[in-house]
mmCIF file of C-alpha atoms in Angstrom:
data_model
loop_
_atom_site.group_PDB
_atom_site.id
_atom_site.type_symbol
_atom_site.label_atom_id
_atom_site.label_comp_id
_atom_site.label_asym_id
_atom_site.label_seq_id
_atom_site.Cartn_x
_atom_site.Cartn_y
_atom_site.Cartn_z
ATOM 1 C CA MET A 36 38.434 0.740 -16.280
ATOM 2 C CA VAL A 37 34.719 0.447 -15.681
ATOM 3 C CA ALA A 38 33.559 -0.187 -12.121
ATOM 4 C CA SER A 39 31.219 -3.092 -11.415
ATOM 5 C CA LEU A 40 28.148 -2.438 -9.283
ATOM 6 C CA GLU A 41 27.406 -6.155 -8.927
ATOM 7 C CA THR A 42 25.987 -6.775 -5.472
ATOM 8 C CA LYS A 43 25.562 -10.047 -3.611
ATOM 9 C CA PHE A 44 22.701 -9.987 -1.149
ATOM 10 C CA LEU A 45 21.188 -13.006 0.619
ATOM 11 C CA ASN A 46 22.708 -15.528 -1.805
ATOM 12 C CA GLN A 47 21.413 -13.588 -4.817
ATOM 13 C CA CYS A 48 23.439 -11.545 -7.267
ATOM 14 C CA TYR A 49 22.112 -8.152 -8.410
ATOM 15 C CA GLU A 50 23.498 -6.070 -11.275
ATOM 16 C CA ASN A 51 23.503 -3.030 -8.979
ATOM 17 C CA PRO A 52 22.372 -2.195 -5.440
ATOM 18 C CA PHE A 53 19.506 0.135 -6.365
ATOM 19 C CA MET A 54 15.854 -0.533 -5.514
ATOM 20 C CA ASN A 55 12.702 1.478 -5.069
ATOM 21 C CA ALA A 56 11.680 2.331 -1.532
ATOM 22 C CA SER A 57 8.476 0.537 -0.611
ATOM 23 C CA GLY A 58 5.615 2.945 -1.188
ATOM 24 C CA VAL A 59 7.028 4.555 -4.322
ATOM 25 C CA HIS A 60 6.082 3.360 -7.827
ATOM 26 C CA CYS A 61 4.974 -0.068 -6.606
ATOM 27 C CA LEU A 62 1.229 0.154 -5.946
ATOM 28 C CA THR A 63 -0.009 -1.702 -9.026
ATOM 29 C CA VAL A 64 1.157 -4.603 -11.184
ATOM 30 C CA GLU A 65 1.851 -2.073 -13.932
ATOM 31 C CA GLU A 66 4.149 -0.032 -11.697
ATOM 32 C CA LEU A 67 5.908 -3.156 -10.439
ATOM 33 C CA ASN A 68 6.503 -4.241 -14.029
ATOM 34 C CA ASP A 69 7.942 -0.801 -14.771
ATOM 35 C CA LEU A 70 10.481 -1.452 -12.015
ATOM 36 C CA LYS A 71 11.173 -4.936 -13.391
ATOM 37 C CA ASP A 72 12.011 -3.422 -16.781
ATOM 38 C CA SER A 73 14.050 -0.542 -15.351
ATOM 39 C CA GLN A 74 17.736 -0.327 -14.483
ATOM 40 C CA ALA A 75 16.991 -1.016 -10.808
ATOM 41 C CA GLY A 76 18.932 -3.991 -9.482
ATOM 42 C CA GLY A 77 15.946 -5.162 -7.439
ATOM 43 C CA PHE A 78 12.517 -3.942 -6.396
ATOM 44 C CA ILE A 79 9.990 -4.235 -3.607
ATOM 45 C CA THR A 80 6.193 -4.208 -3.404
ATOM 46 C CA LYS A 81 4.005 -1.679 -1.646
ATOM 47 C CA SER A 82 3.611 -2.500 2.032
ATOM 48 C CA ALA A 83 0.555 -4.735 2.135
ATOM 49 C CA THR A 84 -2.234 -4.898 4.678
ATOM 50 C CA THR A 85 -4.768 -7.718 4.781
ATOM 51 C CA LEU A 86 -7.400 -5.772 2.881
ATOM 52 C CA GLU A 87 -7.101 -3.088 0.237
ATOM 53 C CA ARG A 88 -6.725 0.452 1.605
ATOM 54 C CA ALA A 89 -7.461 3.695 -0.194
ATOM 55 C CA GLY A 90 -5.167 5.619 2.135
ATOM 56 C CA ASN A 91 -5.504 9.140 3.470
ATOM 57 C CA PRO A 92 -7.410 11.969 1.738
ATOM 58 C CA GLU A 93 -5.479 14.062 -0.785
ATOM 59 C CA PRO A 94 -3.390 16.124 -1.017
ATOM 60 C CA ARG A 95 -1.188 13.726 0.932
ATOM 61 C CA TYR A 96 2.199 14.290 -0.764
ATOM 62 C CA PHE A 97 3.992 17.575 -1.372
ATOM 63 C CA ALA A 98 7.389 18.181 -2.966
ATOM 64 C CA THR A 99 9.525 20.786 -1.205
ATOM 65 C CA SER A 100 12.804 22.448 -2.183
ATOM 66 C CA LEU A 101 14.722 19.954 -0.024
ATOM 67 C CA GLY A 102 12.636 16.828 -0.365
ATOM 68 C CA SER A 103 9.070 15.926 0.426
ATOM 69 C CA ILE A 104 6.409 15.577 3.086
ATOM 70 C CA ASN A 105 3.712 12.916 2.950
ATOM 71 C CA SER A 106 1.016 11.200 4.917
ATOM 72 C CA MET A 107 -0.124 8.486 2.538
ATOM 73 C CA GLY A 108 -1.982 6.250 4.986
ATOM 74 C CA LEU A 109 -0.713 2.930 3.563
ATOM 75 C CA PRO A 110 -2.716 2.844 0.330
ATOM 76 C CA ASN A 111 -2.310 -0.647 -1.163
ATOM 77 C CA LYS A 112 -4.174 -3.284 -3.146
ATOM 78 C CA GLY A 113 -4.278 -5.811 -0.330
ATOM 79 C CA PHE A 114 -2.100 -8.753 0.670
ATOM 80 C CA GLU A 115 -3.412 -11.315 -1.826
ATOM 81 C CA TYR A 116 -2.816 -8.950 -4.763
ATOM 82 C CA TYR A 117 0.914 -8.692 -4.035
ATOM 83 C CA LEU A 118 1.328 -12.320 -2.970
ATOM 84 C CA GLU A 119 -0.094 -13.401 -6.327
ATOM 85 C CA TYR A 120 2.294 -11.053 -8.127
ATOM 86 C CA VAL A 121 5.478 -12.226 -6.379
ATOM 87 C CA THR A 122 4.608 -15.928 -6.609
ATOM 88 C CA ASN A 123 3.738 -15.631 -10.308
ATOM 89 C CA TYR A 124 6.964 -13.730 -10.880
ATOM 90 C CA GLN A 125 8.880 -16.477 -9.091
ATOM 91 C CA GLU A 126 7.324 -19.158 -11.307
ATOM 92 C CA LYS A 127 8.127 -17.244 -14.506
ATOM 93 C CA HIS A 128 11.676 -16.347 -13.459
ATOM 94 C CA PRO A 129 12.944 -19.432 -11.586
ATOM 95 C CA ASN A 130 16.553 -18.255 -11.849
ATOM 96 C CA GLY A 131 15.861 -14.548 -11.424
ATOM 97 C CA ASN A 132 15.765 -12.196 -8.483
ATOM 98 C CA VAL A 133 12.248 -12.287 -7.072
ATOM 99 C CA PRO A 134 10.808 -8.952 -5.839
ATOM 100 C CA PHE A 135 10.983 -8.248 -2.123
ATOM 101 C CA PHE A 136 7.534 -8.507 -0.493
ATOM 102 C CA SER A 137 6.705 -5.786 2.042
ATOM 103 C CA VAL A 138 4.013 -6.222 4.703
ATOM 104 C CA ALA A 139 2.771 -3.741 7.287
ATOM 105 C CA GLY A 140 0.030 -5.067 9.505
ATOM 106 C CA MET A 141 -1.798 -2.560 11.669
ATOM 107 C CA SER A 142 -1.361 -4.755 14.736
ATOM 108 C CA LEU A 143 0.753 -7.633 16.018
ATOM 109 C CA LYS A 144 -2.115 -9.993 15.302
ATOM 110 C CA GLU A 145 -2.306 -8.843 11.686
ATOM 111 C CA ASN A 146 1.460 -9.104 11.198
ATOM 112 C CA ILE A 147 1.402 -12.691 12.502
ATOM 113 C CA LYS A 148 -1.475 -13.494 10.149
ATOM 114 C CA LEU A 149 0.283 -12.009 7.102
ATOM 115 C CA LEU A 150 3.637 -13.645 7.812
ATOM 116 C CA SER A 151 1.950 -16.984 8.521
ATOM 117 C CA ALA A 152 0.337 -16.805 5.089
ATOM 118 C CA ILE A 153 3.720 -16.071 3.485
ATOM 119 C CA GLN A 154 5.336 -18.953 5.359
ATOM 120 C CA ALA A 155 2.603 -21.297 4.094
ATOM 121 C CA SER A 156 2.840 -19.985 0.523
ATOM 122 C CA ALA A 157 5.113 -20.954 -2.366
ATOM 123 C CA PHE A 158 6.938 -17.611 -2.141
ATOM 124 C CA GLU A 159 10.616 -18.164 -1.351
ATOM 125 C CA GLY A 160 11.892 -14.607 -1.771
ATOM 126 C CA VAL A 161 12.673 -11.913 0.778
ATOM 127 C CA THR A 162 9.975 -10.477 3.030
ATOM 128 C CA GLU A 163 10.248 -7.047 4.645
ATOM 129 C CA LEU A 164 8.264 -6.377 7.812
ATOM 130 C CA ASN A 165 7.626 -2.677 8.272
ATOM 131 C CA LEU A 166 8.126 -1.885 11.966
ATOM 132 C CA SER A 167 7.728 1.849 11.464
ATOM 133 C CA CYS A 168 3.963 1.659 11.363
ATOM 134 C CA PRO A 169 1.164 2.293 13.859
ATOM 135 C CA ASN A 170 0.863 0.071 16.892
ATOM 136 C CA VAL A 171 -2.109 0.869 19.140
ATOM 137 C CA PRO A 172 -3.722 4.219 20.009
ATOM 138 C CA GLY A 173 -1.704 6.059 22.607
ATOM 139 C CA LYS A 174 1.432 4.026 21.836
ATOM 140 C CA PRO A 175 4.276 4.924 19.462
ATOM 141 C CA GLN A 176 4.912 3.055 16.237
ATOM 142 C CA VAL A 177 6.309 -0.440 16.804
ATOM 143 C CA GLY A 178 9.920 0.524 16.067
ATOM 144 C CA TYR A 179 9.850 3.058 18.915
ATOM 145 C CA ASP A 180 8.257 0.578 21.323
ATOM 146 C CA PHE A 181 11.215 -1.631 22.197
ATOM 147 C CA GLU A 182 9.199 -4.158 24.182
ATOM 148 C CA MET A 183 6.685 -4.545 21.350
ATOM 149 C CA THR A 184 9.508 -4.891 18.809
ATOM 150 C CA GLU A 185 11.044 -7.762 20.774
ATOM 151 C CA GLU A 186 7.657 -9.383 21.367
ATOM 152 C CA THR A 187 6.825 -9.128 17.661
ATOM 153 C CA LEU A 188 10.106 -10.719 16.568
ATOM 154 C CA ASN A 189 9.827 -13.413 19.239
ATOM 155 C CA ARG A 190 6.403 -14.375 17.934
ATOM 156 C CA VAL A 191 7.424 -14.174 14.280
ATOM 157 C CA PHE A 192 10.527 -16.329 14.506
ATOM 158 C CA GLN A 193 8.664 -19.090 16.282
ATOM 159 C CA PHE A 194 7.284 -20.045 12.869
ATOM 160 C CA PHE A 195 8.844 -17.886 10.116
ATOM 161 C CA LYS A 196 11.761 -19.639 8.408
ATOM 162 C CA LYS A 197 12.118 -17.645 5.186
ATOM 163 C CA PRO A 198 14.405 -14.608 4.676
ATOM 164 C CA LEU A 199 13.040 -11.678 6.684
ATOM 165 C CA GLY A 200 14.196 -8.091 7.030
ATOM 166 C CA VAL A 201 12.702 -5.234 9.011
ATOM 167 C CA LYS A 202 12.219 -1.603 8.049
ATOM 168 C CA LEU A 203 13.099 0.710 10.914
ATOM 169 C CA PRO A 204 12.199 4.266 11.799
ATOM 170 C CA PRO A 205 15.087 6.690 12.337
ATOM 171 C CA TYR A 206 16.695 6.780 15.780
ATOM 172 C CA PHE A 207 18.420 9.836 17.202
ATOM 173 C CA ASP A 208 20.137 8.692 20.385
ATOM 174 C CA PHE A 209 23.092 6.370 20.964
ATOM 175 C CA ALA A 210 21.178 4.632 23.747
ATOM 176 C CA HIS A 211 18.400 3.810 21.283
ATOM 177 C CA PHE A 212 20.882 2.484 18.699
ATOM 178 C CA ASP A 213 22.295 0.224 21.419
ATOM 179 C CA ILE A 214 18.935 -0.992 22.711
ATOM 180 C CA MET A 215 17.527 -1.747 19.267
ATOM 181 C CA ALA A 216 20.725 -3.452 18.075
ATOM 182 C CA ASN A 217 20.735 -5.667 21.155
ATOM 183 C CA ILE A 218 17.171 -6.717 20.397
ATOM 184 C CA LEU A 219 17.782 -7.312 16.677
ATOM 185 C CA ASN A 220 20.936 -9.355 17.319
ATOM 186 C CA LYS A 221 18.833 -11.957 19.155
ATOM 187 C CA PHE A 222 17.102 -12.973 15.932
ATOM 188 C CA PRO A 223 18.076 -14.545 12.576
ATOM 189 C CA LEU A 224 17.200 -11.433 10.599
ATOM 190 C CA ALA A 225 18.398 -11.123 7.013
ATOM 191 C CA TYR A 226 18.695 -7.336 7.116
ATOM 192 C CA VAL A 227 17.527 -4.041 8.546
ATOM 193 C CA ASN A 228 16.345 -1.187 6.333
ATOM 194 C CA CYS A 229 17.453 2.238 7.602
ATOM 195 C CA VAL A 230 15.370 4.400 7.492
ATOM 196 C CA ASN A 231 11.742 5.161 6.999
ATOM 197 C CA SER A 232 10.836 8.847 6.779
ATOM 198 C CA ILE A 233 11.315 11.143 9.769
ATOM 199 C CA GLY A 234 7.884 11.212 11.316
ATOM 200 C CA ASN A 235 5.558 14.106 11.900
ATOM 201 C CA GLY A 236 7.311 17.003 10.277
ATOM 202 C CA LEU A 237 5.369 20.099 9.247
ATOM 203 C CA TYR A 238 5.770 22.238 6.135
ATOM 204 C CA VAL A 239 4.172 25.678 5.882
ATOM 205 C CA ASP A 240 3.131 27.553 2.736
ATOM 206 C CA VAL A 241 3.700 31.203 3.623
ATOM 207 C CA GLU A 242 1.607 32.494 0.709
ATOM 208 C CA THR A 243 -1.524 30.671 1.857
ATOM 209 C CA GLN A 244 -0.478 30.600 5.539
ATOM 210 C CA SER A 245 -1.456 26.963 5.445
ATOM 211 C CA VAL A 246 -0.100 23.469 5.741
ATOM 212 C CA VAL A 247 0.458 21.654 2.421
ATOM 213 C CA ILE A 248 -1.057 18.199 3.005
ATOM 214 C CA LYS A 249 -4.529 17.399 4.277
ATOM 215 C CA PRO A 250 -4.145 14.419 6.671
ATOM 216 C CA LYS A 251 -3.216 14.936 10.343
ATOM 217 C CA ASN A 252 -3.559 18.736 10.076
ATOM 218 C CA GLY A 253 -0.467 18.844 7.863
ATOM 219 C CA PHE A 254 1.846 16.578 9.869
ATOM 220 C CA GLY A 255 3.693 14.036 7.735
ATOM 221 C CA GLY A 256 6.820 12.017 7.093
ATOM 222 C CA ILE A 257 9.846 13.923 5.820
ATOM 223 C CA GLY A 258 11.954 12.508 2.991
ATOM 224 C CA GLY A 259 14.623 13.609 0.537
ATOM 225 C CA ASP A 260 17.644 15.827 1.237
ATOM 226 C CA TYR A 261 16.364 16.611 4.715
ATOM 227 C CA ILE A 262 16.890 13.092 5.993
ATOM 228 C CA LYS A 263 20.162 11.977 4.386
ATOM 229 C CA PRO A 264 22.390 12.800 7.420
ATOM 230 C CA THR A 265 19.956 10.969 9.695
ATOM 231 C CA ALA A 266 19.761 8.008 7.311
ATOM 232 C CA LEU A 267 23.563 7.801 7.045
ATOM 233 C CA ALA A 268 23.860 7.931 10.827
ATOM 234 C CA ASN A 269 21.401 5.051 11.214
ATOM 235 C CA VAL A 270 23.093 2.976 8.499
ATOM 236 C CA ARG A 271 26.450 3.473 10.201
ATOM 237 C CA ALA A 272 25.133 2.924 13.723
ATOM 238 C CA PHE A 273 23.527 -0.416 12.850
ATOM 239 C CA TYR A 274 26.319 -1.550 10.515
ATOM 240 C CA THR A 275 28.765 -1.220 13.412
ATOM 241 C CA ARG A 276 26.444 -2.776 16.014
ATOM 242 C CA LEU A 277 24.698 -5.690 14.299
ATOM 243 C CA ASN A 278 25.937 -9.210 13.745
ATOM 244 C CA PRO A 279 27.774 -9.382 10.391
ATOM 245 C CA SER A 280 25.099 -11.795 9.144
ATOM 246 C CA ILE A 281 22.498 -8.991 9.346
ATOM 247 C CA LYS A 282 22.921 -6.731 6.325
ATOM 248 C CA VAL A 283 21.868 -3.090 6.093
ATOM 249 C CA ILE A 284 19.765 -1.508 3.352
ATOM 250 C CA GLY A 285 20.300 2.239 3.115
ATOM 251 C CA THR A 286 17.253 4.419 2.454
ATOM 252 C CA GLY A 287 16.961 8.175 2.714
ATOM 253 C CA GLY A 288 18.058 11.123 0.616
ATOM 254 C CA ILE A 289 19.545 9.181 -2.298
ATOM 255 C CA LYS A 290 19.207 11.327 -5.407
ATOM 256 C CA SER A 291 22.770 11.229 -6.798
ATOM 257 C CA GLY A 292 25.669 8.850 -7.225
ATOM 258 C CA GLN A 293 27.449 10.661 -4.403
ATOM 259 C CA ASP A 294 24.535 10.016 -2.048
ATOM 260 C CA ALA A 295 24.667 6.338 -2.982
ATOM 261 C CA PHE A 296 28.441 6.232 -2.450
ATOM 262 C CA GLU A 297 28.023 7.743 1.024
ATOM 263 C CA HIS A 298 25.437 5.139 2.025
ATOM 264 C CA LEU A 299 27.684 2.321 0.809
ATOM 265 C CA LEU A 300 30.711 3.818 2.561
ATOM 266 C CA CYS A 301 28.687 3.844 5.801
ATOM 267 C CA GLY A 302 27.970 0.116 5.380
ATOM 268 C CA ALA A 303 24.822 -0.324 3.297
ATOM 269 C CA THR A 304 24.610 -3.290 0.922
ATOM 270 C CA MET A 305 21.447 -2.414 -1.023
ATOM 271 C CA LEU A 306 20.054 1.093 -1.571
ATOM 272 C CA GLN A 307 16.421 2.168 -1.801
ATOM 273 C CA VAL A 308 15.272 5.341 -3.562
ATOM 274 C CA GLY A 309 12.068 7.111 -2.563
ATOM 275 C CA THR A 310 11.580 10.845 -3.107
ATOM 276 C CA ALA A 311 13.924 11.007 -6.128
ATOM 277 C CA LEU A 312 12.044 8.126 -7.770
ATOM 278 C CA TYR A 313 8.700 9.809 -7.060
ATOM 279 C CA GLU A 314 9.887 13.053 -8.630
ATOM 280 C CA GLU A 315 12.004 11.753 -11.519
ATOM 281 C CA GLY A 316 10.446 8.419 -12.440
ATOM 282 C CA ILE A 317 12.182 5.127 -13.152
ATOM 283 C CA SER A 318 14.859 6.760 -15.322
ATOM 284 C CA VAL A 319 16.456 7.780 -12.006
ATOM 285 C CA PHE A 320 18.032 4.329 -11.702
ATOM 286 C CA GLU A 321 19.995 4.615 -14.933
ATOM 287 C CA ARG A 322 21.329 8.017 -13.877
ATOM 288 C CA LEU A 323 22.252 6.856 -10.367
ATOM 289 C CA GLU A 324 24.058 3.821 -11.762
ATOM 290 C CA MET A 325 26.088 5.995 -14.150
ATOM 291 C CA GLU A 326 26.961 8.576 -11.484
ATOM 292 C CA LEU A 327 28.047 5.946 -8.959
ATOM 293 C CA LYS A 328 30.260 4.239 -11.546
ATOM 294 C CA GLU A 329 31.855 7.597 -12.386
ATOM 295 C CA ILE A 330 32.772 8.195 -8.734
ATOM 296 C CA MET A 331 34.170 4.675 -8.352
ATOM 297 C CA ASP A 332 36.197 4.986 -11.559
ATOM 298 C CA LYS A 333 37.609 8.311 -10.395
ATOM 299 C CA LYS A 334 38.658 6.766 -7.089
ATOM 300 C CA GLY A 335 40.013 3.608 -8.683
ATOM 301 C CA TYR A 336 37.465 1.188 -7.196
ATOM 302 C CA LYS A 337 36.551 -1.800 -9.336
ATOM 303 C CA SER A 338 33.856 -3.104 -6.976
ATOM 304 C CA ILE A 339 31.663 -1.857 -4.137
ATOM 305 C CA ASP A 340 33.196 -4.377 -1.723
ATOM 306 C CA GLU A 341 36.498 -2.470 -1.920
ATOM 307 C CA PHE A 342 35.034 0.475 0.023
ATOM 308 C CA ARG A 343 31.773 -0.676 1.622
ATOM 309 C CA GLY A 344 31.698 0.147 5.317
ATOM 310 C CA LYS A 345 35.178 1.702 5.282
ATOM 311 C CA LEU A 346 34.186 5.127 6.518
ATOM 312 C CA GLN A 347 37.123 6.846 8.189
ATOM 313 C CA SER A 348 36.975 8.594 11.565
ATOM 314 C CA LEU A 349 39.015 11.689 12.411
#
């Protein structure tokens, strides 16, 4: 028996649930084409801002024994660069799975502008709005500002009629799971992506008695093994709180088939890989697919739907 990883997501069928996490191996057309030709089931663009951004000064990424710390500063080629890529891809592959298109405006006004342009475009694929990005000075990122989150989605869904998901920061309190779920359930969202990196961690190099990345005096987002328990908690919390029509993408700490199995068991439908992809390259998808199939075969599962979301409580 060989398990099938076939995954249905938003009326599309994917050979497996694996994708890159936005921000990793998706900056250029060349990198996006690498993903297209890889074993990944789907892929997503770099989060786009209106204009091209160089990002923060380097070093801005550092691999640690348990993951990574980064403060990239949203480097990207600009909105039009990625819109041209996804629309061209759509034209050339009319029956294929079009890449997800990630946008991350630096303000509500910019997000409205970007999403308005997508709504007016020929692109019919899935858009991901990154809510775990800066808001205004002195305020937290949008995903931690519940009023701004609701205002943003209210404004967006007045005009946006195409499939839209949101990328969320990690939450750490049941009250916050409840508040955010209540807000999200008011809107026709396609999915939520749980989670972005844990913000503002600090890693110290004892030899040099220094921080390891340059931006923000060494403060940066934490990814990899560190964040898997937090990511699983957020996947589970939103899977059990959101309307069934809102799917969950699991992101955080996926570097093995077991990690993927855990995310799916908690309720994720698609899975995004960040730190492991950065460190290992696109061959990671082939390995993850093989390892997940091995676990499913061992447990006697023929499909992911047989166990998705069926985490047991004690």
